[in-house]
Amino acid sequence: MQGQIPFGVADYFWEEALQRQELTANLLATFRRWGYGDVIPPAFEYADSLSAQASAGLQAEMYRFLDRDGKTLALRPEFTTPVARLVGTRLHDWPMPQRFGYAGSVFRYVDPQAGRQREFWQAGVEMFGAAAPDADAEVLALTVEAMTVAGLRDFRIVLGQIRYFSGLLAALQLTPDQSDALRWAIERKSEPALADFLRETPLSSEQRLAVEALPGLSGGDIPRVIAQAQRHSLNSEMSQALENLRAIVDAAASHDILGSIVLDLTEIRSLGYYTGISFEALAPESGFSIGSGGRYDDLVAHFGPAQPAVGVALGVDRLLLARQRQAGQSASIQPARLDALVLTGNSPAAMKEVQSWRAQGYRLQVEVNGRNLSEALAYAAQTDVGQVLAWEGTQFVAYRAAADGDFVPSRGEISFDD
Amino acid sequence: MQGQIPFGVADYFWEEALQRQELTANLLATFRRWGYGDVIPPAFEYADSLSAQASAGLQAEMYRFLDRDGKTLALRPEFTTPVARLVGTRLHDWPMPQRFGYAGSVFRYVDPQAGRQREFWQAGVEMFGAAAPDADAEVLALTVEAMTVAGLRDFRIVLGQIRYFSGLLAALQLTPDQSDALRWAIERKSEPALADFLRETPLSSEQRLAVEALPGLSGGDIPRVIAQAQRHSLNSEMSQALENLRAIVDAAASHDILGSIVLDLTEIRSLGYYTGISFEALAPESGFSIGSGGRYDDLVAHFGPAQPAVGVALGVDRLLLARQRQAGQSASIQPARLDALVLTGNSPAAMKEVQSWRAQGYRLQVEVNGRNLSEALAYAAQTDVGQVLAWEGTQFVAYRAAADGDFVPSRGEISFDD
């Protein structure tokens, strides 16, 4: 006897699996309505391709294995790189911009924790060939839309622009060690580490003020944060980052999503990958990240002619968990919902009627184990099915669960609860 | 520059990916209407579990790799075993029968050929805890329904019952070599090999007649085939196999599917796995198998208390290919369908109208690269979009593609082609 499954993967079934399938279907349908075409990259491909711009952390988390010709394969740890590869190698001659939406599972060798599995589901979009702020704004708006479609009531997007910080680094002309120390302090939002950096690093007073101001450059009052940041801009890269943010925020206003956005210029975790905005979608109640995205203009060039690009990936497991917590529900095993259990007595006329109800979308389970009516009613009660339909000669008689749990026959027109 | 993908996997995108997603969604919806609950097993698990009853061939085709704790994992090569594991280990105390439906990709190291990839998609159902013929008939009927839902006009199900042949083997009391020779001849439908077997094997005249009759025991006239087989029944196992078939065919009649079924008692390829009926779904025009299924009452016992079981797995790639061939279409790259390209000028009022159309299900792409109207019309023509909506101050003006390819403005109510 065997049957354990590995740490970090899971079986989803019945109501839990249905919600997962329905959510991914709804997200894909949403992406399509915004003009994003479906894309399904392979579950595995060459590890080299998947590593094109992967951080050391992500590379360490990849599931690698050998193809029979000796080449190293890996399970996809995310969708952005495979889609960028597709665009770079096969679609660069098609008109731009190109928009893609996806949903499926990805694989990372991580330490499992609440809402974090080694196989987990992502749904997201990528837009290639559009460098304008309107493209960034659309991806932000679609992120808001996706979280709304997923049923989240409470969420926000923390938006950064990596070039404000990279401009600051350039202006400070730091040694690599100094640069790492500043980055470390800002990434971890550590005041003591920032104080250490300021004490140990010789800076002009203007530079010092810019570094000291950095931790305060965040908040929901976006024009105020941008204006404050502008006062500490030390070069054109920093100014252009702010100019870009201003234009994206203007475009986002037309999508009516500014109420969900918080600006944060200390959001620099993806330095080296993102080349413009980067953002994180958060569900405050649940206290965890639902997804992230940003502009990555350097990735496609690994595979073909360069293309500007912007996108977002949402964690389906996180969306489900956040929705469940916001609704005050807990996970429990619930059998698949049914509209009725049916005893047909193998009558073709009965089966035909069952089929016409199914064609209307009702979920009908036909009894196949030879249960008689009273056995079927007991089984229905046990599996929480509210109605049993029994073929009696020339028509169905409905037995509906009453308040006391007993089933009561009701002749006449058959109806289903919607 | 990199970007090759491994032999045997593929990127699906735009119209091709959409059709794949829509087909799997439709199949899952069909399964649900028949009372089959969703199930999503992991993409990989312990190779030992997946090997529970896997043939040597399937075991050789599994993608194996090591977990970091040294245990051997494998990508799932099919769904039946993981679902049987789930039922055996976690759901055996829940009421039976239990019905499950799934769709997703599976992985086999095979030689790629037309319609055969190393990552391919399966959709199917499994029913546990029902040994009665009605259960087999339901799975056959749902197979017919699924192929109809998939849009196949022309298909048939070749139905066998493995116990007729295993009963014959028992009756003949052959040596292992003789048994292999007979099996080989029947599996390959080889007349010379069968003649060799008959020449080299001492048999009673009754036994000889039963073996000689075997290749003829197939056809669409099911009662005739069963009656003919009955004349050569040598023991109760063979008679019970026919009795079981008769009962399943009776139950299948109430589903009105007998016109799609051909009986074939030489269908024995899955001896050792299936324990009752086994069947294959074929698309005659395309000349290939779309899927297969049968009864496998011995599998769940590998993981927990024994449960009778019957199911079917359909190849999504095969369904798509067969449908395409039956419709006389060929695969070509087609961008995602759009209802309109929209120039909003970043007007909040325009964006609001776009959102209300999207809420009605229309697919609208908003211009984000700053194209003006004439550039947008050229882009629309290039990407085969039939309508461009341009916000002109307080309302949209529609530009619709005329027969000559030019776009003509039409003021007034906006409409979309359905």
Coordinates of C-alpha atoms in Angstrom, one line a residue, chain B residues 140 156-160 189 218 260-265 267 269 278-282 293:
Chain B
L140 CA -19.8 5.1 -22.6
R156 CA -17.4 5.4 -33.1
I157 CA -16.6 3.5 -29.9
V158 CA -15.0 0.0 -30.3
L159 CA -16.0 -1.9 -27.2
G160 CA -14.4 -5.1 -25.8
K189 CA -5.0 -9.2 -35.7
S218 CA -16.6 -8.0 -33.9
S260 CA -22.0 4.7 -32.1
I261 CA -20.8 1.4 -30.7
V262 CA -19.1 -1.5 -32.4
L263 CA -18.4 -4.6 -30.4
D264 CA -14.9 -6.2 -30.7
L265 CA -13.9 -9.1 -28.5
E267 CA -9.8 -5.7 -28.2
R269 CA -4.4 -4.7 -25.5
S278 CA -12.4 -1.7 -22.4
F279 CA -13.0 0.6 -25.3
E280 CA -11.5 2.9 -27.7
A281 CA -13.0 6.1 -29.2
L282 CA -12.1 6.5 -32.9
G293 CA -11.4 3.7 -21.2

